[in-house]
Amino acid sequence: MRTVSVVLRRTALVLTAVFACGGLLFALGYAFEDPGGGRAVLLAAVVVVPLAALTALAALRRRPALRVLAVAVGLYAVWGVVALFVDLVDAPDLPMIALVLALPLAVVGLTYALRAGVLLVVVAAVPLLSVVSILMRESDGEGPGLGDLLGGSTGVVVVPLLVLAGLFLLAGALDRGPVPDRGLPADQPLTKVWASTTVIGRPADRSRP
């Protein structure tokens, strides 16, 4: 079971990295076209700096990173609730923040799969809540339907994140709880973790020269 769990963790990490980085690059590409200039550079900095910082922390120190990310997800949820009543930013802020949080959560998920999966579900639920809110406000039939809303930037982010969260939850369930896998110690950098396993899910034999 642990072999399957490690495969699921690593697969989810790779898919999350491709999805998050690709989505953010796509969004930033549009930002440099319109509005472009200094605002686009500022937006890029706001996205890249926390993404790099959180991912580096998750790769080097996953235990404290888990706490930091839990707080960040909580603040993100508060932001999403406030955004239901106040138009805070004239941009698809919820999907972009979700992508920023997804990658470091996936890195943490190498060790804490179950907890990372739960946090990813919360991250996906915040923009989904905004979609449900729009549907409820425009329930007279004249507004966009659920398919139209999920086909936009929000839906493109929500559905894949839920699938990725499911992979981490399944990996955590196979471990019977959020216990760090033996081959994925929480107190070692990510590079050492990957190098420490010669067979998936089993620690390398360090008795050999």
CSV table of C-alpha atoms in Angstrom, one decimal:
chain,number,residue,atom,x,y,z
A,1,MET,CA,0.0,0.0,0.0
A,2,ARG,CA,2.8,2.4,0.8
A,3,THR,CA,4.3,1.9,-2.7
A,4,VAL,CA,1.0,2.9,-4.2
A,5,SER,CA,0.8,5.8,-1.8
A,6,VAL,CA,4.2,7.2,-2.8
A,7,VAL,CA,3.3,6.8,-6.5
A,8,LEU,CA,0.1,8.8,-5.9
A,9,ARG,CA,2.0,11.5,-4.0
A,10,ARG,CA,4.6,12.0,-6.6
A,11,THR,CA,2.2,11.8,-9.5
A,12,ALA,CA,0.0,14.4,-7.8
A,13,LEU,CA,3.0,16.6,-7.2
A,14,VAL,CA,4.1,16.5,-10.8
A,15,LEU,CA,0.6,17.2,-12.1
A,16,THR,CA,0.1,20.0,-9.7
A,17,ALA,CA,3.4,21.6,-10.7
A,18,VAL,CA,2.5,21.5,-14.4
A,19,PHE,CA,-1.0,22.7,-13.8
A,20,ALA,CA,-0.2,25.5,-11.4
A,21,CYS,CA,2.8,26.9,-13.3
A,22,GLY,CA,1.0,26.6,-16.6
A,23,GLY,CA,-2.1,28.3,-15.3
A,24,LEU,CA,-0.1,31.1,-13.7
A,25,LEU,CA,2.0,31.7,-16.8
A,26,PHE,CA,-1.2,31.8,-18.9
A,27,ALA,CA,-2.8,34.4,-16.6
A,28,LEU,CA,0.4,36.5,-16.4
A,29,GLY,CA,0.7,36.4,-20.2
A,30,TYR,CA,-2.8,38.0,-20.4
A,31,ALA,CA,-1.8,40.5,-17.8
A,32,PHE,CA,1.2,41.7,-19.8
A,33,GLU,CA,-1.1,42.2,-22.8
A,34,ASP,CA,-3.8,44.0,-20.9
A,35,PRO,CA,-3.1,46.2,-18.8
A,36,GLY,CA,0.6,45.6,-19.3
A,37,GLY,CA,3.3,48.0,-18.1
A,38,GLY,CA,4.0,48.5,-14.4
A,39,ARG,CA,0.7,46.9,-13.3
A,40,ALA,CA,1.6,43.7,-15.0
A,41,VAL,CA,5.1,43.6,-13.5
A,42,LEU,CA,3.6,44.3,-10.1
A,43,LEU,CA,1.1,41.5,-10.5
A,44,ALA,CA,3.9,39.1,-11.6
A,45,ALA,CA,5.9,40.0,-8.5
A,46,VAL,CA,2.8,39.5,-6.3
A,47,VAL,CA,2.4,36.0,-7.8
A,48,VAL,CA,6.0,34.8,-8.2
A,49,VAL,CA,7.4,35.9,-4.8
A,50,PRO,CA,4.9,34.1,-2.5
A,51,LEU,CA,4.9,31.1,-4.9
A,52,ALA,CA,8.7,30.8,-4.7
A,53,ALA,CA,8.9,31.5,-1.0
A,54,LEU,CA,6.2,29.0,0.0
A,55,THR,CA,7.4,26.3,-2.4
A,56,ALA,CA,11.0,26.7,-1.1
A,57,LEU,CA,9.8,26.4,2.5
A,58,ALA,CA,7.7,23.4,1.7
A,59,ALA,CA,10.7,21.7,0.0
A,60,LEU,CA,13.1,22.4,2.8
A,61,ARG,CA,11.0,22.3,6.0
A,62,ARG,CA,7.7,20.6,5.4
A,63,ARG,CA,6.5,20.5,9.0
A,64,PRO,CA,6.6,24.3,9.6
A,65,ALA,CA,5.5,24.8,6.0
A,66,LEU,CA,2.3,22.8,6.8
A,67,ARG,CA,1.4,25.2,9.6
A,68,VAL,CA,2.2,28.3,7.4
A,69,LEU,CA,0.1,27.0,4.6
A,70,ALA,CA,-2.8,26.1,6.9
A,71,VAL,CA,-2.8,29.8,8.0
A,72,ALA,CA,-2.5,30.9,4.4
A,73,VAL,CA,-5.5,28.8,3.4
A,74,GLY,CA,-7.5,30.1,6.3
A,75,LEU,CA,-6.8,33.7,5.2
A,76,TYR,CA,-7.6,32.8,1.6
A,77,ALA,CA,-11.0,31.5,2.8
A,78,VAL,CA,-11.7,34.7,4.6
A,79,TRP,CA,-10.7,36.7,1.5
A,80,GLY,CA,-13.1,34.6,-0.5
A,81,VAL,CA,-16.0,35.2,1.8
A,82,VAL,CA,-15.3,39.0,1.9
A,83,ALA,CA,-15.1,39.0,-1.9
A,84,LEU,CA,-18.6,37.7,-2.1
A,85,PHE,CA,-19.8,41.1,-0.7
A,86,VAL,CA,-17.1,43.5,-1.8
A,87,ASP,CA,-15.4,43.6,-5.2
A,88,LEU,CA,-11.8,43.8,-3.8
A,89,VAL,CA,-9.8,43.3,-7.0
A,90,ASP,CA,-10.7,43.7,-10.7
A,91,ALA,CA,-9.0,40.4,-11.6
A,92,PRO,CA,-9.5,36.7,-11.3
A,93,ASP,CA,-7.8,36.8,-7.9
A,94,LEU,CA,-9.4,33.7,-6.3
A,95,PRO,CA,-8.2,31.3,-9.1
A,96,MET,CA,-4.8,32.8,-9.1
A,97,ILE,CA,-4.3,32.6,-5.4
A,98,ALA,CA,-5.6,29.0,-5.5
A,99,LEU,CA,-2.8,28.1,-8.0
A,100,VAL,CA,-0.2,29.9,-5.9
A,101,LEU,CA,-1.2,27.8,-2.8
A,102,ALA,CA,-1.6,24.5,-4.8
A,103,LEU,CA,2.1,23.9,-5.6
A,104,PRO,CA,3.5,24.3,-2.1
A,105,LEU,CA,0.6,22.2,-0.7
A,106,ALA,CA,1.5,19.5,-3.2
A,107,VAL,CA,5.2,19.5,-2.0
A,108,VAL,CA,4.0,19.2,1.6
A,109,GLY,CA,1.8,16.4,0.4
A,110,LEU,CA,4.8,14.2,-0.2
A,111,THR,CA,5.0,13.8,3.6
A,112,TYR,CA,1.5,14.9,4.8
A,113,ALA,CA,-0.7,13.6,2.0
A,114,LEU,CA,-4.0,13.6,4.0
A,115,ARG,CA,-3.6,17.1,5.4
A,116,ALA,CA,-2.5,18.5,2.1
A,117,GLY,CA,-5.5,16.9,0.4
A,118,VAL,CA,-7.9,18.5,2.9
A,119,LEU,CA,-6.3,21.9,2.4
A,120,LEU,CA,-6.5,21.5,-1.3
A,121,VAL,CA,-10.2,20.8,-1.0
A,122,VAL,CA,-10.6,24.0,0.9
A,123,VAL,CA,-8.5,25.9,-1.7
A,124,ALA,CA,-10.8,24.6,-4.4
A,125,ALA,CA,-13.9,25.2,-2.4
A,126,VAL,CA,-13.3,29.0,-2.1
A,127,PRO,CA,-13.6,29.9,-5.8
A,128,LEU,CA,-16.4,27.3,-6.1
A,129,LEU,CA,-18.3,29.2,-3.4
A,130,SER,CA,-18.1,32.3,-5.6
A,131,VAL,CA,-19.6,30.4,-8.5
A,132,VAL,CA,-22.5,29.2,-6.3
A,133,SER,CA,-23.0,32.7,-5.1
A,134,ILE,CA,-23.3,34.1,-8.6
A,135,LEU,CA,-25.8,31.3,-9.5
A,136,MET,CA,-27.9,32.2,-6.4
A,137,ARG,CA,-27.9,35.9,-7.2
A,138,GLU,CA,-28.8,35.4,-10.8
A,139,SER,CA,-31.3,32.5,-10.3
A,140,ASP,CA,-33.9,34.2,-12.6
A,141,GLY,CA,-32.5,32.3,-15.6
A,142,GLU,CA,-31.1,35.3,-17.3
A,143,GLY,CA,-27.6,35.0,-15.9
A,144,PRO,CA,-24.9,32.5,-17.0
A,145,GLY,CA,-25.5,28.8,-16.2
A,146,LEU,CA,-23.4,26.5,-14.1
A,147,GLY,CA,-21.6,25.1,-17.2
A,148,ASP,CA,-20.7,28.6,-18.4
A,149,LEU,CA,-19.3,29.6,-15.0
A,150,LEU,CA,-17.3,26.4,-14.6
A,151,GLY,CA,-16.0,26.9,-18.1
A,152,GLY,CA,-14.4,30.2,-17.1
A,153,SER,CA,-11.2,30.8,-15.1
A,154,THR,CA,-12.8,29.6,-11.9
A,155,GLY,CA,-14.0,26.3,-13.2
A,156,VAL,CA,-10.8,25.6,-15.0
A,157,VAL,CA,-9.0,25.8,-11.6
A,158,VAL,CA,-11.6,24.2,-9.3
A,159,VAL,CA,-12.2,20.9,-11.1
A,160,PRO,CA,-8.5,19.9,-11.5
A,161,LEU,CA,-7.7,21.0,-8.0
A,162,LEU,CA,-10.4,18.7,-6.7
A,163,VAL,CA,-9.0,15.8,-8.7
A,164,LEU,CA,-5.5,16.5,-7.4
A,165,ALA,CA,-6.8,16.8,-3.8
A,166,GLY,CA,-8.5,13.4,-4.3
A,167,LEU,CA,-5.1,11.8,-5.2
A,168,PHE,CA,-3.5,13.1,-2.0
A,169,LEU,CA,-6.5,12.1,0.1
A,170,LEU,CA,-6.3,8.6,-1.4
A,171,ALA,CA,-2.6,8.4,-0.7
A,172,GLY,CA,-3.2,9.5,2.9
A,173,ALA,CA,-6.0,6.9,3.3
A,174,LEU,CA,-3.6,4.2,2.1
A,175,ASP,CA,-1.2,5.3,4.8
A,176,ARG,CA,-4.1,5.1,7.3
A,177,GLY,CA,-3.7,8.7,8.5
A,178,PRO,CA,-1.5,11.7,8.1
A,179,VAL,CA,1.6,9.9,9.3
A,180,PRO,CA,4.8,10.8,7.4
A,181,ASP,CA,5.9,8.0,5.1
A,182,ARG,CA,9.1,6.3,6.1
A,183,GLY,CA,10.7,7.2,2.8
A,184,LEU,CA,9.6,10.8,3.0
A,185,PRO,CA,11.0,12.3,6.2
A,186,ALA,CA,9.6,15.7,7.1
A,187,ASP,CA,12.9,17.1,8.4
A,188,GLN,CA,14.9,16.6,5.3
A,189,PRO,CA,15.0,18.8,2.1
A,190,LEU,CA,13.1,17.6,-0.8
A,191,THR,CA,16.2,16.8,-2.8
A,192,LYS,CA,17.4,14.4,-0.1
A,193,VAL,CA,14.0,12.8,0.1
A,194,TRP,CA,13.9,11.9,-3.5
A,195,ALA,CA,17.5,10.7,-3.4
A,196,SER,CA,16.9,8.6,-0.3
A,197,THR,CA,14.6,6.1,-2.0
A,198,THR,CA,16.1,3.6,-4.4
A,199,VAL,CA,12.8,1.6,-4.5
A,200,ILE,CA,9.6,3.5,-4.5
A,201,GLY,CA,8.2,3.7,-1.0
A,202,ARG,CA,11.3,2.0,0.7
A,203,PRO,CA,14.2,3.8,2.3
A,204,ALA,CA,17.6,3.3,0.5
A,205,ASP,CA,19.9,0.7,2.0
A,206,ARG,CA,22.5,3.0,3.7
A,207,SER,CA,24.6,0.0,4.9
A,208,ARG,CA,26.2,-0.3,1.4
A,209,PRO,CA,29.2,1.9,0.5
